[in-house]
Amino acid sequence: MKKPSPLVLDLSEVSADDVAVVGGKCASLGELFRALRSRGVRSVDGFATTSEAYRLLLETDGLGARLRELMSGLDHEDLKALNVAGREARALMLDTPLPVAVNDAILDAYRRLCDRTQRSCEVAVRSSATAEDLPDASFAGQQDTILNVRGEDRLIESCHRCFASLWTDRAISYRAARGFDHFEVALAIGVQPMVRSDLACSGVMFTLDTESGFREAVVINGSWGLGEAIVAGKATPDEWVVFKPTLRTGARPIVSRRLGSKEIKMIYGLDDRGTREVSVVEAQRRRFSLSDYDVLQLAQWACIIEDHYSERAGHAQPMDIEWAKDGRTGELFILQARPETVHATRRENYIETYKLTGEHSAPLATGMAVGEKIGQGRVHVLLDPDSITDFLEGDILVTSMTDPAWEPIMKRAAAIVTDRGGRTCHSAIISRELGLPCIVGTGNATERLATGIEATVSCADGAKGNVYEGNVEYIVERRTMAEEARPRTQVMMNVGDPDHAFALASLPNDGVGLARLEFIINNHIGIHPMALVRYPNLKREEDVREIGRRISEEDPREFFVRCLSEGVGRIAAAFYPKPVIVRMSDFKSNEYARLIGGQEFEPIEENPMLGFRGASRYYDERYQEGFRLECAALQRVREEMGLVNVKAMIPFCRTVEEGERVVALMAQFGCKQGEHELEIYAMCELPANVVFADEFLRVFDGYSIGSNDLTQLALGLDRDSEMVAHLFDERNGAVEKMVAMAIEAAHRAGKKIGICGQAPSDYPEFARFLVERGITSISLNPDTVLQTTHIINEAEAEQQGKRKAAVQSSTEADAAVQSVS
């Protein structure tokens, strides 16, 4: 006689193979509890109803037959009909009592769970569909989760609601759009003790970068209170990025962090039942929700979870993970882990780059960009998903936040803009899945944007997303990632913006030939280094106030070192283990003066281009303490983050003695040449660097030709002057001769030499000239990497052909001589 299928299973009895029995979510919960606790990952006990329990419910009072009749012929694109059918289906489910056997099995498992955990048994009731967390469909948020459920009556009521949530409008639409038979999908329910994150914090994390698909990062989002606030997009969370390869070696590679506004948090209800939302006090909003220790602990667990599921799958399997911190015990817990379904299944052999080309006014609204696309259309400010019929195909959806009820509308949108949310909120996840540009966490888009205006939503401006008035012209460049052979000459990239680094790393490259500190200092710090050194003893009270606002309670020097090291670290992580050459700061005095507090420390110069800049600034008492901070940031990247692929480069070094002085000063500040394989290069951008190249190369480990400055100084012109701009040309014979001399000197010294100026990107013939001269590397602007790599390959092939022809000609000449003799 066949043994009856169980109605309930403890999570200790469930594995990842039991999706058909307990659904994707509960199978994952069981796998976490069973397999990963032994590896140090702290997860939560519990039990799950099975698909057999749902089957019995459908057999009760002819419920299944009535649902089939209701769904027969339904057009899920007809939003009114969908709304009516969904409402009726849920009513049928709730009006049908749970079978006695299912009711008793749930209560028996609940009592055993309370005995086992020996604690007050408030639980989370979590839906788990048998078609959930599949490689090509996440079903994220399609069914309900109910938190802080206490007592047996509330538990049964909540389980009944969960079963009914399989028939929400969004779930019906989602299944139909992806070709799933409604009656081939069953719903199980997971029941677990609550982690008291209402007294601490919670969040989600991914084992890849959710924007670029970069696989070597763990991205962690966190906010105060229960995690539903993040997932639903009600709170804009904190964010950290941790680099996996050096984390595994014991380093502490937090390469990025962003403080979220964390507007609200979800906590237990007033009667200790259910949940409620409260505003977060200002002091809490200005603090990160996790310590660095906790961030690194979560990242380590994420790596363990990814390794486990990758081993089971037989291939790399990025994961989407929920976590929580218990405010009573201080312990971290993993609540859920499921396969990431957007980037993991993407198999594109091309790169699309969106660029604004038209003129535009200042942005109407700004937030966090999700993706890198641009969208246009008519703005539609919509605060209630029930007004779905008013929303037209191709409109821009502007709302406070979204949840799964919004998905039928989101599918019609040209772009999505929300007041709240972070990069892992519902709006962000679904927009990635739909391939839509999305901006989250604007704070005020619903107030700043008016229904009916035409607008452009741009996620192509870096980490910030901007909404511009009108239809701003833009282009889309699609570059095929052809399988082209790597040239002998190294092809590197010029990178300044850390936020773009993960995406750029997917281009074929040999590393970064120029990472500019100026972009990070200007955009991520915004304060003059010496103003931070002297804070709060500054002359201008407004500078003191603004610096205090920006650094909050952080030590001012630590603020600079942390921000700079994380910016450099993100670039270095993106290209690891390839070399990343970081040029120390090369602001001119007029540029430094524009930073907050800068006017107090900068001279007024007639010609800043030739004044107090580069190496001469570093050892001068007016900036030496600022340079100490730069060195401290570099040291942290290499030693604490483990990113030893970072090299240093000194710009505008006028004399050999100056070079020696700077190298000695760097050693004094913790960056000793040769220690832990630290290499220090110099920019070759002055005629003196060429004339005395042999001497300079005895001080430095290599050269990088700065063709912009070398051209202006060789030709005696100001490259910022439009009066002589027509004379500025790196292909001028004098410039090419100087470049050739520098390359020859590097060959004599056995040192590396590259170029990081604009010329190779602009002029293919100049790139050929460099290849012919035997340059080690060419560092290019990212948008020219593919085509210039092809040119370099052609130049190397031509050169090889000429050598072969020369050898053959010589051989034939020798043969002719021998024949005559």
PDB file of C-alpha atoms in Angstrom, residues 324-517:
ATOM      1  CA  ALA A 324      18.690  39.748   9.567  1.00  0.00           C
ATOM      2  CA  LYS A 325      20.344  40.771  12.820  1.00  0.00           C
ATOM      3  CA  ASP A 326      18.663  39.904  16.120  1.00  0.00           C
ATOM      4  CA  GLY A 327      18.543  42.998  18.350  1.00  0.00           C
ATOM      5  CA  ARG A 328      18.338  40.934  21.523  1.00  0.00           C
ATOM      6  CA  THR A 329      21.374  38.709  20.940  1.00  0.00           C
ATOM      7  CA  GLY A 330      23.358  40.670  18.359  1.00  0.00           C
ATOM      8  CA  GLU A 331      23.520  37.545  16.174  1.00  0.00           C
ATOM      9  CA  LEU A 332      23.296  37.576  12.380  1.00  0.00           C
ATOM     10  CA  PHE A 333      21.047  35.096  10.571  1.00  0.00           C
ATOM     11  CA  ILE A 334      20.531  34.049   6.956  1.00  0.00           C
ATOM     12  CA  LEU A 335      16.797  33.933   6.249  1.00  0.00           C
ATOM     13  CA  GLN A 336      16.717  32.839   2.614  1.00  0.00           C
ATOM     14  CA  ALA A 337      18.974  32.105  -0.361  1.00  0.00           C
ATOM     15  CA  ARG A 338      17.830  31.649  -3.932  1.00  0.00           C
ATOM     16  CA  PRO A 339      19.502  31.761  -7.365  1.00  0.00           C
ATOM     17  CA  GLU A 340      19.905  35.211  -8.912  1.00  0.00           C
ATOM     18  CA  THR A 341      17.863  35.133 -12.118  1.00  0.00           C
ATOM     19  CA  VAL A 342      18.727  38.270 -14.124  1.00  0.00           C
ATOM     20  CA  HIS A 343      22.474  38.325 -14.800  1.00  0.00           C
ATOM     21  CA  ALA A 344      23.008  34.602 -14.191  1.00  0.00           C
ATOM     22  CA  THR A 345      21.075  33.724 -17.365  1.00  0.00           C
ATOM     23  CA  ARG A 346      22.342  36.587 -19.541  1.00  0.00           C
ATOM     24  CA  ARG A 347      24.468  35.417 -22.450  1.00  0.00           C
ATOM     25  CA  GLU A 348      25.126  38.534 -24.509  1.00  0.00           C
ATOM     26  CA  ASN A 349      28.155  38.920 -26.778  1.00  0.00           C
ATOM     27  CA  TYR A 350      27.823  42.656 -27.140  1.00  0.00           C
ATOM     28  CA  ILE A 351      27.950  45.780 -25.003  1.00  0.00           C
ATOM     29  CA  GLU A 352      25.377  48.546 -25.304  1.00  0.00           C
ATOM     30  CA  THR A 353      26.371  52.046 -24.257  1.00  0.00           C
ATOM     31  CA  TYR A 354      23.744  54.763 -23.915  1.00  0.00           C
ATOM     32  CA  LYS A 355      24.914  58.382 -24.245  1.00  0.00           C
ATOM     33  CA  LEU A 356      23.058  61.667 -24.035  1.00  0.00           C
ATOM     34  CA  THR A 357      24.023  63.839 -27.009  1.00  0.00           C
ATOM     35  CA  GLY A 358      21.465  66.625 -26.851  1.00  0.00           C
ATOM     36  CA  GLU A 359      21.469  69.706 -24.682  1.00  0.00           C
ATOM     37  CA  HIS A 360      19.438  69.586 -21.510  1.00  0.00           C
ATOM     38  CA  SER A 361      18.645  71.702 -18.462  1.00  0.00           C
ATOM     39  CA  ALA A 362      19.448  70.795 -14.863  1.00  0.00           C
ATOM     40  CA  PRO A 363      17.767  67.541 -13.782  1.00  0.00           C
ATOM     41  CA  LEU A 364      14.235  67.736 -12.425  1.00  0.00           C
ATOM     42  CA  ALA A 365      14.908  64.803 -10.092  1.00  0.00           C
ATOM     43  CA  THR A 366      17.962  62.752  -9.135  1.00  0.00           C
ATOM     44  CA  GLY A 367      18.352  59.357  -7.447  1.00  0.00           C
ATOM     45  CA  MET A 368      20.196  56.049  -7.739  1.00  0.00           C
ATOM     46  CA  ALA A 369      20.489  54.659 -11.240  1.00  0.00           C
ATOM     47  CA  VAL A 370      19.441  51.068 -11.858  1.00  0.00           C
ATOM     48  CA  GLY A 371      21.074  49.825 -15.055  1.00  0.00           C
ATOM     49  CA  GLU A 372      22.680  52.073 -17.644  1.00  0.00           C
ATOM     50  CA  LYS A 373      19.874  52.734 -20.136  1.00  0.00           C
ATOM     51  CA  ILE A 374      17.920  55.825 -21.163  1.00  0.00           C
ATOM     52  CA  GLY A 375      14.147  55.973 -21.545  1.00  0.00           C
ATOM     53  CA  GLN A 376      11.713  58.653 -22.696  1.00  0.00           C
ATOM     54  CA  GLY A 377       7.992  59.253 -22.591  1.00  0.00           C
ATOM     55  CA  ARG A 378       5.112  61.043 -20.935  1.00  0.00           C
ATOM     56  CA  VAL A 379       5.360  61.308 -17.153  1.00  0.00           C
ATOM     57  CA  HIS A 380       2.551  59.646 -15.232  1.00  0.00           C
ATOM     58  CA  VAL A 381       2.598  60.234 -11.474  1.00  0.00           C
ATOM     59  CA  LEU A 382       0.644  57.351  -9.975  1.00  0.00           C
ATOM     60  CA  LEU A 383       0.310  56.665  -6.248  1.00  0.00           C
ATOM     61  CA  ASP A 384      -2.178  53.796  -6.354  1.00  0.00           C
ATOM     62  CA  PRO A 385      -1.834  50.627  -8.469  1.00  0.00           C
ATOM     63  CA  ASP A 386      -5.613  50.317  -8.580  1.00  0.00           C
ATOM     64  CA  SER A 387      -5.597  53.193 -11.097  1.00  0.00           C
ATOM     65  CA  ILE A 388      -4.002  50.844 -13.590  1.00  0.00           C
ATOM     66  CA  THR A 389      -6.418  51.614 -16.421  1.00  0.00           C
ATOM     67  CA  ASP A 390      -5.259  55.252 -16.531  1.00  0.00           C
ATOM     68  CA  PHE A 391      -1.663  54.265 -17.297  1.00  0.00           C
ATOM     69  CA  LEU A 392      -0.770  54.187 -20.992  1.00  0.00           C
ATOM     70  CA  GLU A 393       1.786  51.994 -22.736  1.00  0.00           C
ATOM     71  CA  GLY A 394       5.106  53.866 -22.954  1.00  0.00           C
ATOM     72  CA  ASP A 395       4.439  56.244 -20.049  1.00  0.00           C
ATOM     73  CA  ILE A 396       7.120  56.909 -17.434  1.00  0.00           C
ATOM     74  CA  LEU A 397       5.885  55.532 -14.112  1.00  0.00           C
ATOM     75  CA  VAL A 398       6.598  57.956 -11.240  1.00  0.00           C
ATOM     76  CA  THR A 399       5.522  56.773  -7.809  1.00  0.00           C
ATOM     77  CA  SER A 400       6.564  56.670  -4.176  1.00  0.00           C
ATOM     78  CA  MET A 401       7.554  52.984  -4.305  1.00  0.00           C
ATOM     79  CA  THR A 402       6.345  49.746  -5.851  1.00  0.00           C
ATOM     80  CA  ASP A 403       5.447  46.285  -4.633  1.00  0.00           C
ATOM     81  CA  PRO A 404       4.335  43.232  -6.604  1.00  0.00           C
ATOM     82  CA  ALA A 405       0.855  44.730  -7.094  1.00  0.00           C
ATOM     83  CA  TRP A 406       2.449  47.263  -9.472  1.00  0.00           C
ATOM     84  CA  GLU A 407       3.947  44.727 -11.875  1.00  0.00           C
ATOM     85  CA  PRO A 408       1.202  44.783 -14.524  1.00  0.00           C
ATOM     86  CA  ILE A 409       1.753  48.575 -14.760  1.00  0.00           C
ATOM     87  CA  MET A 410       5.554  48.286 -14.736  1.00  0.00           C
ATOM     88  CA  LYS A 411       5.432  46.059 -17.802  1.00  0.00           C
ATOM     89  CA  ARG A 412       3.820  48.911 -19.760  1.00  0.00           C
ATOM     90  CA  ALA A 413       6.293  51.593 -18.641  1.00  0.00           C
ATOM     91  CA  ALA A 414       9.131  53.144 -20.650  1.00  0.00           C
ATOM     92  CA  ALA A 415      10.979  53.883 -17.400  1.00  0.00           C
ATOM     93  CA  ILE A 416      10.366  53.869 -13.646  1.00  0.00           C
ATOM     94  CA  VAL A 417      11.152  56.588 -11.071  1.00  0.00           C
ATOM     95  CA  THR A 418      10.472  56.229  -7.330  1.00  0.00           C
ATOM     96  CA  ASP A 419      10.801  58.442  -4.268  1.00  0.00           C
ATOM     97  CA  ARG A 420      12.088  55.619  -2.096  1.00  0.00           C
ATOM     98  CA  GLY A 421      14.078  52.420  -2.370  1.00  0.00           C
ATOM     99  CA  GLY A 422      17.596  51.167  -3.019  1.00  0.00           C
ATOM    100  CA  ARG A 423      19.294  49.007  -5.621  1.00  0.00           C
ATOM    101  CA  THR A 424      17.756  45.801  -4.256  1.00  0.00           C
ATOM    102  CA  CYS A 425      14.187  47.011  -3.717  1.00  0.00           C
ATOM    103  CA  HIS A 426      11.236  45.638  -5.655  1.00  0.00           C
ATOM    104  CA  SER A 427      11.330  48.439  -8.260  1.00  0.00           C
ATOM    105  CA  ALA A 428      15.016  47.806  -8.996  1.00  0.00           C
ATOM    106  CA  ILE A 429      14.713  44.023  -9.210  1.00  0.00           C
ATOM    107  CA  ILE A 430      11.732  44.027 -11.556  1.00  0.00           C
ATOM    108  CA  SER A 431      13.081  46.832 -13.768  1.00  0.00           C
ATOM    109  CA  ARG A 432      16.282  44.824 -14.318  1.00  0.00           C
ATOM    110  CA  GLU A 433      14.208  41.782 -15.199  1.00  0.00           C
ATOM    111  CA  LEU A 434      12.153  43.869 -17.645  1.00  0.00           C
ATOM    112  CA  GLY A 435      15.228  45.698 -19.024  1.00  0.00           C
ATOM    113  CA  LEU A 436      13.866  49.129 -18.098  1.00  0.00           C
ATOM    114  CA  PRO A 437      15.801  52.225 -16.963  1.00  0.00           C
ATOM    115  CA  CYS A 438      14.882  52.905 -13.347  1.00  0.00           C
ATOM    116  CA  ILE A 439      15.809  55.568 -10.798  1.00  0.00           C
ATOM    117  CA  VAL A 440      15.105  54.847  -7.124  1.00  0.00           C
ATOM    118  CA  GLY A 441      15.445  56.869  -3.937  1.00  0.00           C
ATOM    119  CA  THR A 442      14.900  60.315  -5.493  1.00  0.00           C
ATOM    120  CA  GLY A 443      13.140  61.551  -2.358  1.00  0.00           C
ATOM    121  CA  ASN A 444      10.779  63.886  -4.189  1.00  0.00           C
ATOM    122  CA  ALA A 445      10.113  62.785  -7.777  1.00  0.00           C
ATOM    123  CA  THR A 446       6.353  62.585  -7.181  1.00  0.00           C
ATOM    124  CA  GLU A 447       6.444  66.270  -6.182  1.00  0.00           C
ATOM    125  CA  ARG A 448       8.959  67.519  -8.754  1.00  0.00           C
ATOM    126  CA  LEU A 449       7.524  65.764 -11.811  1.00  0.00           C
ATOM    127  CA  ALA A 450       4.095  66.577 -13.192  1.00  0.00           C
ATOM    128  CA  THR A 451       1.825  64.175 -15.043  1.00  0.00           C
ATOM    129  CA  GLY A 452       1.731  64.906 -18.763  1.00  0.00           C
ATOM    130  CA  ILE A 453       5.173  66.438 -19.310  1.00  0.00           C
ATOM    131  CA  GLU A 454       7.622  64.743 -21.662  1.00  0.00           C
ATOM    132  CA  ALA A 455      10.795  63.629 -19.902  1.00  0.00           C
ATOM    133  CA  THR A 456      14.036  61.690 -20.354  1.00  0.00           C
ATOM    134  CA  VAL A 457      15.104  59.196 -17.675  1.00  0.00           C
ATOM    135  CA  SER A 458      18.869  58.720 -17.874  1.00  0.00           C
ATOM    136  CA  CYS A 459      20.759  55.983 -16.038  1.00  0.00           C
ATOM    137  CA  ALA A 460      23.780  56.635 -18.270  1.00  0.00           C
ATOM    138  CA  ASP A 461      25.288  59.356 -16.065  1.00  0.00           C
ATOM    139  CA  GLY A 462      27.054  57.045 -13.584  1.00  0.00           C
ATOM    140  CA  ALA A 463      25.740  55.971 -10.189  1.00  0.00           C
ATOM    141  CA  LYS A 464      23.290  58.877 -10.172  1.00  0.00           C
ATOM    142  CA  GLY A 465      20.186  58.683 -12.290  1.00  0.00           C
ATOM    143  CA  ASN A 466      18.738  61.927 -13.624  1.00  0.00           C
ATOM    144  CA  VAL A 467      15.321  62.917 -14.988  1.00  0.00           C
ATOM    145  CA  TYR A 468      15.507  65.718 -17.571  1.00  0.00           C
ATOM    146  CA  GLU A 469      12.658  67.718 -19.017  1.00  0.00           C
ATOM    147  CA  GLY A 470      11.803  66.966 -22.638  1.00  0.00           C
ATOM    148  CA  ASN A 471      13.039  64.324 -25.048  1.00  0.00           C
ATOM    149  CA  VAL A 472      16.791  64.821 -24.908  1.00  0.00           C
ATOM    150  CA  GLU A 473      18.623  63.337 -27.895  1.00  0.00           C
ATOM    151  CA  TYR A 474      20.687  60.251 -27.175  1.00  0.00           C
ATOM    152  CA  ILE A 475      22.483  57.471 -28.988  1.00  0.00           C
ATOM    153  CA  VAL A 476      22.952  53.773 -28.309  1.00  0.00           C
ATOM    154  CA  GLU A 477      26.295  52.268 -29.296  1.00  0.00           C
ATOM    155  CA  ARG A 478      26.358  48.494 -29.611  1.00  0.00           C
ATOM    156  CA  ARG A 479      29.828  46.988 -29.665  1.00  0.00           C
ATOM    157  CA  THR A 480      30.225  43.305 -30.455  1.00  0.00           C
ATOM    158  CA  MET A 481      32.615  41.416 -28.201  1.00  0.00           C
ATOM    159  CA  ALA A 482      34.387  39.621 -31.013  1.00  0.00           C
ATOM    160  CA  GLU A 483      36.880  36.898 -30.134  1.00  0.00           C
ATOM    161  CA  GLU A 484      39.903  38.875 -31.240  1.00  0.00           C
ATOM    162  CA  ALA A 485      43.411  37.712 -30.381  1.00  0.00           C
ATOM    163  CA  ARG A 486      45.146  39.684 -27.663  1.00  0.00           C
ATOM    164  CA  PRO A 487      47.914  41.836 -29.146  1.00  0.00           C
ATOM    165  CA  ARG A 488      51.505  41.741 -27.889  1.00  0.00           C
ATOM    166  CA  THR A 489      51.146  45.394 -26.923  1.00  0.00           C
ATOM    167  CA  GLN A 490      49.099  45.602 -23.739  1.00  0.00           C
ATOM    168  CA  VAL A 491      45.777  47.408 -24.166  1.00  0.00           C
ATOM    169  CA  MET A 492      44.831  49.137 -20.931  1.00  0.00           C
ATOM    170  CA  MET A 493      42.141  51.667 -19.989  1.00  0.00           C
ATOM    171  CA  ASN A 494      41.894  55.138 -18.512  1.00  0.00           C
ATOM    172  CA  VAL A 495      39.364  54.945 -15.645  1.00  0.00           C
ATOM    173  CA  GLY A 496      38.340  57.709 -13.267  1.00  0.00           C
ATOM    174  CA  ASP A 497      34.819  56.883 -12.072  1.00  0.00           C
ATOM    175  CA  PRO A 498      34.682  53.942  -9.633  1.00  0.00           C
ATOM    176  CA  ASP A 499      30.955  53.518 -10.290  1.00  0.00           C
ATOM    177  CA  HIS A 500      31.638  52.481 -13.899  1.00  0.00           C
ATOM    178  CA  ALA A 501      34.595  50.205 -13.150  1.00  0.00           C
ATOM    179  CA  PHE A 502      32.716  46.890 -12.800  1.00  0.00           C
ATOM    180  CA  ALA A 503      30.979  47.369 -16.146  1.00  0.00           C
ATOM    181  CA  LEU A 504      34.167  48.478 -17.936  1.00  0.00           C
ATOM    182  CA  ALA A 505      36.063  45.436 -16.699  1.00  0.00           C
ATOM    183  CA  SER A 506      34.021  43.266 -19.081  1.00  0.00           C
ATOM    184  CA  LEU A 507      35.810  44.859 -22.054  1.00  0.00           C
ATOM    185  CA  PRO A 508      38.884  42.962 -23.308  1.00  0.00           C
ATOM    186  CA  ASN A 509      41.790  44.628 -21.482  1.00  0.00           C
ATOM    187  CA  ASP A 510      45.138  44.206 -19.759  1.00  0.00           C
ATOM    188  CA  GLY A 511      44.397  46.461 -16.783  1.00  0.00           C
ATOM    189  CA  VAL A 512      44.178  50.173 -16.027  1.00  0.00           C
ATOM    190  CA  GLY A 513      46.962  52.397 -17.312  1.00  0.00           C
ATOM    191  CA  LEU A 514      45.593  55.520 -15.651  1.00  0.00           C
ATOM    192  CA  ALA A 515      43.288  55.684 -12.628  1.00  0.00           C
ATOM    193  CA  ARG A 516      42.750  59.351 -11.773  1.00  0.00           C
ATOM    194  CA  LEU A 517      42.405  60.341  -8.119  1.00  0.00           C
TER     195      LEU A 517
END
